Coordinates of C-alpha atoms and ligand atoms in Angstrom, one line a residue:
M1 CA -122.2 109.4 128.2
A2 CA -125.4 110.9 127.0
S3 CA -124.2 114.4 128.2
R4 CA -120.9 114.1 126.4
G5 CA -122.6 113.1 123.1
S6 CA -121.7 110.3 120.8
F7 CA -121.5 109.4 117.1
S8 CA -124.9 108.2 115.7
N9 CA -123.4 105.1 114.2
K10 CA -120.1 103.5 112.8
L11 CA -120.2 105.4 109.4
G12 CA -120.6 108.7 111.3
F13 CA -117.4 107.7 113.2
I14 CA -115.5 106.5 110.2
L15 CA -116.4 109.7 108.2
A16 CA -115.5 112.0 111.0
A17 CA -112.3 110.3 111.8
A18 CA -111.3 110.1 108.1
G19 CA -112.2 113.9 107.9
S20 CA -109.7 114.4 110.7
A21 CA -107.1 112.5 108.9
V22 CA -107.8 113.8 105.4
G23 CA -106.7 117.4 105.3
L24 CA -103.9 119.8 104.5
G25 CA -101.6 116.9 105.2
N26 CA -102.8 115.0 102.2
I27 CA -103.3 117.8 99.6
W28 CA -100.7 120.5 100.7
K29 CA -98.0 118.7 102.7
F30 CA -97.9 115.3 101.0
P31 CA -96.8 116.6 97.5
F32 CA -94.0 118.7 98.9
E33 CA -92.8 116.1 101.1
V34 CA -92.7 113.7 98.1
G35 CA -90.8 116.5 96.2
N36 CA -88.3 116.8 99.1
G37 CA -88.2 113.1 99.4
G38 CA -87.1 112.6 95.7
G39 CA -90.4 111.2 94.6
A40 CA -91.8 107.8 94.5
A41 CA -89.4 106.3 96.9
F42 CA -90.9 108.4 99.6
V43 CA -94.4 107.2 98.5
V44 CA -93.4 103.7 99.0
L45 CA -91.9 104.3 102.6
Y46 CA -94.9 106.4 103.5
L47 CA -97.4 103.6 102.5
T48 CA -95.4 101.0 104.4
F49 CA -95.2 103.1 107.5
C50 CA -99.1 103.7 107.4
F51 CA -99.9 100.2 107.2
I52 CA -97.2 98.5 109.5
L53 CA -96.5 101.2 112.1
C54 CA -99.4 103.5 112.2
F55 CA -102.3 101.1 111.9
P56 CA -101.6 99.5 115.3
V57 CA -101.2 103.0 117.0
M58 CA -104.6 104.0 115.5
I59 CA -106.4 100.9 116.9
T60 CA -104.8 101.4 120.3
E61 CA -105.9 105.1 120.4
I62 CA -109.5 104.3 119.6
A63 CA -109.6 101.5 121.9
I64 CA -108.3 103.5 124.8
G65 CA -110.8 106.2 124.0
R66 CA -113.8 104.0 123.8
K67 CA -112.8 102.0 127.0
T68 CA -112.7 105.2 129.0
S69 CA -115.2 107.5 127.2
L70 CA -112.8 110.3 128.1
N71 CA -110.4 113.0 126.7
P72 CA -106.7 111.8 126.3
V73 CA -105.7 113.3 129.7
G74 CA -108.6 111.8 131.5
A75 CA -108.4 108.4 129.7
F76 CA -104.9 107.6 131.3
S77 CA -106.1 108.3 134.8
A78 CA -109.4 106.5 134.3
L79 CA -107.5 103.3 133.4
G80 CA -105.7 103.6 136.8
F81 CA -102.4 105.2 135.7
K82 CA -102.7 108.8 136.7
N83 CA -98.9 109.3 136.1
W84 CA -99.4 108.4 132.5
N85 CA -101.8 111.2 131.8
I86 CA -98.6 113.3 131.0
V87 CA -98.9 111.4 127.6
G88 CA -102.3 112.8 127.3
K89 CA -101.1 116.3 128.3
L90 CA -98.3 116.0 125.7
G91 CA -101.0 115.2 123.0
L92 CA -103.1 118.0 124.1
F93 CA -100.2 120.4 123.9
C94 CA -99.2 119.1 120.6
G95 CA -102.7 119.4 119.2
V96 CA -102.9 123.2 120.4
L97 CA -99.5 123.7 118.6
I98 CA -100.8 121.9 115.4
L99 CA -104.1 123.8 115.3
S100 CA -102.2 127.2 115.9
F101 CA -100.3 126.9 112.6
Y102 CA -102.7 124.7 110.7
N103 CA -105.5 127.4 111.1
V104 CA -103.1 129.8 109.4
V105 CA -102.3 127.6 106.4
A106 CA -106.1 126.8 106.2
G107 CA -106.8 130.6 106.1
W108 CA -104.4 130.9 103.3
A109 CA -106.3 128.1 101.4
F110 CA -109.8 129.8 101.9
G111 CA -108.3 133.2 100.9
Y112 CA -107.1 131.6 97.6
F113 CA -110.5 130.3 97.1
I114 CA -111.8 133.8 97.0
E115 CA -108.9 135.0 94.8
M116 CA -109.5 132.4 92.3
L117 CA -113.2 133.3 92.2
M118 CA -112.1 136.8 91.4
G119 CA -109.9 135.5 88.6
N120 CA -106.7 136.7 90.4
F121 CA -104.3 134.2 89.0
E122 CA -101.3 136.4 89.7
I123 CA -101.6 135.5 93.3
G124 CA -99.4 132.6 92.7
Q125 CA -96.4 134.8 92.0
A126 CA -97.4 137.2 94.7
F127 CA -97.7 134.4 97.4
G128 CA -94.9 136.0 99.4
E129 CA -96.7 139.3 99.4
Y130 CA -99.9 137.6 100.1
I131 CA -98.7 135.9 103.4
K132 CA -97.1 139.1 104.6
D133 CA -100.3 141.1 104.4
I134 CA -101.3 140.0 107.9
F135 CA -104.5 141.8 107.9
K136 CA -105.9 140.0 104.9
V137 CA -104.5 136.5 105.9
G138 CA -105.4 137.3 109.6
A139 CA -109.0 137.9 108.6
Y140 CA -109.1 134.6 106.7
A141 CA -107.7 132.8 109.6
I142 CA -110.3 134.4 111.9
V143 CA -113.0 133.2 109.6
F144 CA -111.6 129.7 109.6
M145 CA -111.2 129.5 113.3
F146 CA -114.8 130.8 113.7
S147 CA -116.1 128.2 111.3
T148 CA -114.3 125.4 113.1
A149 CA -115.6 126.7 116.5
F150 CA -119.2 126.9 115.2
I151 CA -119.1 123.2 114.1
V152 CA -117.4 121.9 117.2
S153 CA -120.0 123.9 119.4
K154 CA -122.8 122.0 117.7
G155 CA -121.6 118.9 119.4
I156 CA -120.6 115.4 118.2
S157 CA -123.5 114.0 116.0
G158 CA -125.1 117.4 115.3
G159 CA -121.9 119.2 114.5
I160 CA -118.6 117.1 113.8
E161 CA -120.5 114.1 112.3
K162 CA -122.9 116.1 110.3
A163 CA -120.2 118.4 108.9
A164 CA -118.3 115.2 107.9
K165 CA -121.1 113.6 106.3
I166 CA -121.6 116.5 103.9
L167 CA -117.9 117.5 103.3
M168 CA -116.1 114.2 102.9
P169 CA -118.2 112.8 100.1
T170 CA -118.1 116.3 98.3
L171 CA -114.3 116.3 98.7
I172 CA -114.1 112.9 97.2
V173 CA -116.2 113.7 94.2
M174 CA -114.2 116.9 93.8
I175 CA -110.9 115.4 93.8
L176 CA -111.7 112.7 91.4
G177 CA -113.1 115.4 89.0
L178 CA -109.8 117.3 89.2
V179 CA -107.7 114.1 88.8
V180 CA -109.5 113.3 85.6
Y181 CA -109.0 116.8 84.3
A182 CA -105.2 116.9 85.4
M183 CA -104.6 113.8 83.5
T184 CA -105.6 115.4 80.2
L185 CA -102.9 118.2 80.5
P186 CA -99.7 118.2 78.4
N187 CA -96.8 116.6 80.3
A188 CA -99.2 114.9 82.8
M189 CA -97.4 111.6 82.5
K190 CA -94.0 113.2 83.3
G191 CA -95.5 114.2 86.6
I192 CA -97.0 110.7 87.2
S193 CA -93.7 109.0 86.6
F194 CA -91.9 111.2 89.1
Y195 CA -94.6 110.3 91.6
L196 CA -94.9 106.6 91.0
V197 CA -91.5 105.3 89.7
P198 CA -89.2 104.9 92.6
E199 CA -85.5 105.7 92.6
F200 CA -84.4 103.8 95.8
S201 CA -80.9 105.4 95.8
E202 CA -82.6 108.5 96.9
I203 CA -83.5 107.2 100.4
D204 CA -81.6 108.6 103.2
M205 CA -82.4 109.6 106.8
G206 CA -84.3 112.7 105.6
V207 CA -86.5 110.7 103.4
I208 CA -87.2 107.9 106.0
G209 CA -87.9 110.5 108.8
G210 CA -90.0 112.5 106.4
A211 CA -92.2 109.6 105.4
L212 CA -92.7 108.6 108.9
R213 CA -93.6 112.2 110.1
Q214 CA -95.9 112.5 107.2
A215 CA -97.6 109.0 108.0
F216 CA -98.3 110.1 111.6
F217 CA -99.4 113.7 110.8
S218 CA -101.5 112.6 107.9
L219 CA -103.2 109.9 110.0
S220 CA -104.0 112.2 112.9
L221 CA -101.9 109.9 115.3
G222 CA -99.8 110.4 118.4
M223 CA -101.6 113.3 120.1
G224 CA -105.0 111.7 121.1
A225 CA -107.3 113.0 118.4
L226 CA -108.5 109.3 118.0
I227 CA -108.5 108.7 121.7
T228 CA -111.0 111.6 121.8
Y229 CA -113.1 110.5 118.8
G230 CA -112.9 107.0 120.1
S231 CA -114.5 108.2 123.2
Y232 CA -117.8 108.8 121.2
V233 CA -117.8 105.4 119.5
G234 CA -120.4 102.6 120.3
K235 CA -119.5 99.6 122.2
D236 CA -120.5 97.3 119.6
D237 CA -118.6 98.8 116.8
N238 CA -115.7 97.0 115.3
I239 CA -112.6 99.0 116.1
V240 CA -110.3 97.2 113.7
S241 CA -112.4 97.6 110.7
S242 CA -113.1 101.1 111.3
A243 CA -109.4 101.8 111.7
A244 CA -108.8 100.1 108.4
Y245 CA -111.4 102.0 106.6
I246 CA -110.0 105.4 108.1
T247 CA -106.5 104.4 107.2
L248 CA -107.6 103.3 103.5
M249 CA -109.5 106.6 103.0
D250 CA -106.6 108.7 104.3
V251 CA -103.9 107.0 102.2
G252 CA -106.2 106.7 99.2
I253 CA -106.9 110.4 99.2
A254 CA -103.3 111.4 99.7
F255 CA -102.4 109.1 96.9
I256 CA -105.1 110.5 94.6
A257 CA -104.2 114.0 95.5
G258 CA -100.7 113.1 94.2
L259 CA -102.3 111.9 91.0
M260 CA -103.9 115.4 90.7
I261 CA -101.0 117.8 91.7
F262 CA -97.9 116.2 90.1
P263 CA -99.6 116.4 86.5
F264 CA -100.4 120.0 87.4
V265 CA -97.0 120.8 88.6
A266 CA -95.4 118.9 85.5
F267 CA -97.7 120.9 83.2
N268 CA -96.4 124.1 84.7
L269 CA -92.8 123.2 84.5
G270 CA -93.0 122.0 81.0
G271 CA -92.3 118.4 82.2
D272 CA -88.9 119.3 83.9
M273 CA -89.7 117.5 87.3
Q274 CA -86.2 117.7 88.6
Q275 CA -86.9 121.2 89.7
V276 CA -89.4 120.0 92.2
T277 CA -86.6 118.3 94.2
E278 CA -84.3 121.4 94.1
P279 CA -84.1 123.2 97.6
G280 CA -86.2 126.2 97.7
F281 CA -88.5 125.1 95.0
G282 CA -91.0 123.1 97.1
G283 CA -91.8 123.7 100.7
P284 CA -95.1 125.2 102.0
G285 CA -95.4 127.3 98.9
L286 CA -95.5 124.5 96.4
I287 CA -99.3 124.4 95.7
F288 CA -99.8 128.0 96.5
V289 CA -97.2 129.3 94.0
T290 CA -97.5 126.6 91.4
L291 CA -101.1 126.0 91.0
P292 CA -102.6 129.4 90.2
G293 CA -100.2 129.6 87.2
V294 CA -101.7 126.2 86.1
F295 CA -105.3 127.6 86.5
E296 CA -104.2 130.8 84.6
N297 CA -103.0 128.6 81.7
I298 CA -106.2 126.8 81.5
G299 CA -107.6 130.2 81.3
G300 CA -110.9 132.0 81.1
V301 CA -114.1 130.7 83.0
L302 CA -112.9 127.1 83.1
G303 CA -109.6 128.3 84.8
I304 CA -111.6 130.3 87.5
L305 CA -113.9 127.2 88.0
V306 CA -111.0 124.7 88.3
G307 CA -108.9 127.0 90.4
S308 CA -111.7 127.9 92.9
F309 CA -112.9 124.4 93.0
F310 CA -109.4 123.3 94.0
F311 CA -109.0 125.8 96.8
L312 CA -112.5 125.3 98.1
L313 CA -111.7 121.5 98.3
L314 CA -108.6 122.3 100.2
S315 CA -110.6 124.4 102.6
F316 CA -113.1 121.7 103.2
A317 CA -110.5 119.1 103.8
A318 CA -108.8 121.5 106.2
L319 CA -112.1 122.1 108.0
T320 CA -112.9 118.6 109.1
S321 CA -109.3 118.4 110.4
T322 CA -109.4 121.6 112.3
V323 CA -112.7 120.5 113.9
S324 CA -111.0 117.4 115.2
L325 CA -108.0 119.4 116.5
L326 CA -110.2 121.6 118.3
E327 CA -112.3 118.9 119.7
V328 CA -109.5 117.5 121.8
P329 CA -108.7 120.4 124.0
V330 CA -112.4 121.2 124.2
A331 CA -113.3 117.6 125.4
Y332 CA -110.5 118.0 128.0
V333 CA -112.0 121.2 129.3
V334 CA -115.6 120.0 129.2
D335 CA -114.6 116.4 131.0
E336 CA -112.0 117.6 133.4
H337 CA -113.0 121.2 134.2
K338 CA -116.7 120.7 133.9
V339 CA -117.1 123.8 131.6
G340 CA -120.2 123.7 129.3
R341 CA -119.3 122.8 125.7
T342 CA -120.2 126.1 124.1
K343 CA -118.3 128.2 126.4
A344 CA -115.4 125.7 126.3
V345 CA -115.3 125.9 122.5
W346 CA -115.0 129.6 122.2
L347 CA -112.7 130.0 124.9
V348 CA -110.3 127.4 123.6
A349 CA -110.6 128.6 120.1
G350 CA -109.8 132.1 121.0
V351 CA -106.7 131.1 123.0
I352 CA -105.4 128.8 120.0
F353 CA -106.0 131.7 117.7
L354 CA -103.8 133.9 119.7
I355 CA -101.0 131.2 120.0
G356 CA -101.2 131.2 116.3
I357 CA -100.3 134.8 115.8
P358 CA -96.5 134.3 115.6
S359 CA -97.1 131.7 112.9
L360 CA -99.3 134.3 111.1
L361 CA -96.5 136.9 111.5
S362 CA -93.8 134.5 110.2
G363 CA -94.6 134.8 106.5
G364 CA -92.3 137.9 106.2
Y365 CA -94.2 140.6 108.2
S366 CA -92.0 140.0 111.3
E367 CA -88.3 139.6 110.8
F368 CA -87.9 137.9 114.0
F369 CA -90.6 135.1 113.4
S370 CA -89.8 134.7 109.9
N371 CA -86.2 133.8 110.7
F372 CA -87.0 132.2 113.8
S373 CA -85.2 128.7 113.4
R374 CA -81.9 130.5 112.3
I375 CA -82.1 132.9 115.2
I376 CA -82.3 130.2 117.8
G377 CA -79.8 128.1 116.0
V378 CA -81.8 125.1 114.7
A379 CA -80.2 123.2 111.8
D380 CA -81.2 124.4 108.4
T381 CA -83.1 121.0 107.8
I382 CA -86.1 123.0 109.0
D383 CA -87.3 126.1 107.2
A384 CA -86.4 129.4 108.9
D385 CA -90.0 130.6 109.7
F386 CA -91.7 130.1 112.9
L387 CA -94.7 128.2 111.3
S388 CA -92.3 125.6 109.9
F389 CA -90.5 125.5 113.2
V390 CA -93.8 124.7 115.1
A391 CA -95.0 122.2 112.4
A392 CA -91.5 120.3 112.7
T393 CA -91.8 120.4 116.5
A394 CA -95.4 118.9 116.4
D395 CA -94.2 116.3 114.0
V396 CA -91.5 114.9 116.4
L397 CA -93.9 115.2 119.3
L398 CA -96.4 112.9 117.4
L399 CA -93.8 110.3 117.0
L400 CA -93.0 110.5 120.7
G401 CA -96.7 110.4 121.6
G402 CA -97.4 107.3 119.3
C403 CA -94.4 105.6 120.8
L404 CA -95.5 106.2 124.3
I405 CA -99.2 105.3 123.6
V406 CA -98.2 101.8 122.4
F407 CA -95.7 101.1 125.0
F408 CA -98.5 102.0 127.5
A409 CA -100.9 99.6 126.0
G410 CA -98.4 96.9 125.6
Y411 CA -96.7 97.2 128.9
I412 CA -98.6 99.3 131.4
W413 CA -102.3 98.8 130.8
K414 CA -101.3 95.4 129.4
K415 CA -102.3 93.8 126.2
H416 CA -105.0 91.5 127.5
N417 CA -107.0 94.6 128.5
L418 CA -106.5 96.2 125.0
N419 CA -107.6 92.8 123.4
A420 CA -110.7 92.6 125.5
E421 CA -111.7 96.2 124.4
I422 CA -111.1 95.4 120.8
A423 CA -112.8 91.9 121.0
Q424 CA -116.1 93.9 121.9
G425 CA -117.7 94.5 118.4
Y426 CA -115.2 92.0 116.7
K427 CA -116.5 88.4 117.0
G428 CA -113.6 86.4 115.6
Y429 CA -110.8 88.6 117.1
D430 CA -109.5 86.1 119.7
N431 CA -108.4 83.5 117.2
S432 CA -107.5 86.0 114.4
F433 CA -104.4 86.8 112.6
V434 CA -105.1 90.5 113.3
K435 CA -104.7 89.8 117.2
T436 CA -101.4 88.0 116.7
F437 CA -100.0 90.8 114.5
L438 CA -101.5 93.7 116.8
N439 CA -99.9 92.1 119.9
F440 CA -96.6 91.8 118.2
A441 CA -96.9 95.3 117.0
I442 CA -97.7 97.0 120.2
T443 CA -95.3 95.1 122.5
I444 CA -92.2 94.9 120.1
L445 CA -92.3 96.3 116.6
C446 CA -93.9 99.7 117.2
P447 CA -92.3 100.8 120.6
I448 CA -88.8 99.8 119.3
L449 CA -89.1 101.3 115.8
L450 CA -90.8 104.4 116.9
A451 CA -88.4 105.1 119.6
L452 CA -85.5 104.7 117.3
L453 CA -86.9 106.7 114.5
F454 CA -88.1 109.4 117.1
V455 CA -84.5 109.9 118.2
M456 CA -83.2 109.8 114.7
V457 CA -85.7 112.4 113.4
L458 CA -85.0 114.5 116.3
L459 CA -81.3 114.6 115.7
N460 CA -81.7 114.9 111.9
N461 CA -84.4 117.8 112.0
F462 CA -83.2 119.9 114.8
F463 CA -79.5 119.3 115.0
G464 CA -78.6 118.2 111.3
I465 CA -77.1 115.0 112.5
S466 CA -77.9 112.0 110.2
I467 CA -77.2 108.6 111.4
I468 CA -77.7 106.9 108.0
Ligands
LIG501 N1 -104.4 114.7 109.6 C1 -104.6 116.1 109.3 C2 -104.0 116.3 108.0 O1 -103.5 115.5 107.3 C3 -103.8 116.8 110.4 C4 -104.0 116.4 111.7 C5 -102.9 116.0 112.6 C6 -105.3 116.5 112.4 C7 -103.1 115.6 113.9 C8 -105.6 116.2 113.6 C9 -104.5 115.7 114.4 O2 -104.2 117.4 107.4

């Protein structure tokens, strides 16, 4: 254990895991998914999924990690089920896919921080041109991968935990400051009511699937990120309460991010929120196109300050997530191939950067990668560019991974083993309601619903077939 490293205490773990969860998913993806999903109805579904379906998956992942003190691939083998390490491999693959495109978007965000500092508010209108300029965005992506690798190379307590302990509180303070400011803008309340007053007639398969995908992605579930972080958790920590804090922080920050973004968007649209739901308006560009205009309207030094502050915040949030994404394959290479951490980190980071190049080219620079989904004949429920295609693929794989992990815990490893691991560090667990709910969730609720929803999302996203 000593040579693998560990978190120094429960708070360190919670902050690092919340750092993994809170990221571009909360601040970049959540608002445009809410826009696509028609507003508040999406939010209600998302919250329900987080607490009912995702929370049990999170506890299971952490418990598997802590029990085995290993990466996701090694963990399944160490529990005695070598064939099941395919689930770990699937997670590893999925993590590599996510980091490959996520790093590109994180690079955009970091680049926007620099542009805002220079007072370049026109960048929002020129977003299309900006992401086409692959030397510029490529350089930002390199800087981002480099920073991620640097932190991961410093190890668990000295790198990942330390970064989270600085970045997470900073992020929370920044985001609260921006919410207070956003609320003072004209039309702020129109944005808030779009966000918070549900229109249940809007719910269809696209909205349900979108909310579930968002819940999984946002909580970093289904690919073993939390198996990996769980492997560095102390034996006397309470897994259930840690998972509760992580979930609450992630959901809380996504929710608060909405309170910041929607007033900004409403301000920019003069209160006409209908536009947000129109195809082509939202999408990956939503905050990159809309927000610079808001900061320009604020004007002057204040505009520069608020704008650069926002994109710095986004970069910080992304960094604690890219760190967790890189840690998964690194832990695998260190544990299973006995390579030293530093060497493993730089090697894996380099390879994943290369895998991300098609995503980097898919913002208009390469015709082929920019129209990838249409060229290979995927339904137009997914945006045409390669980056969106990879993101959508990863999303469905997370659902599959989550489903297999709970199924494994419930029926293969068996729930009494899971319960025994959770009971360590949680005194009253054996007679608790949490135990009853969790056992029901991992044997019945989650495997069935996740399997069903996985198939439905797959059909809907990739083939345009909608069952409801
Ligand atoms: N949860 C992160 C976010 O919301 C993304 C992520 C997914 C990180 C999966 C790790 C694993 O931005």
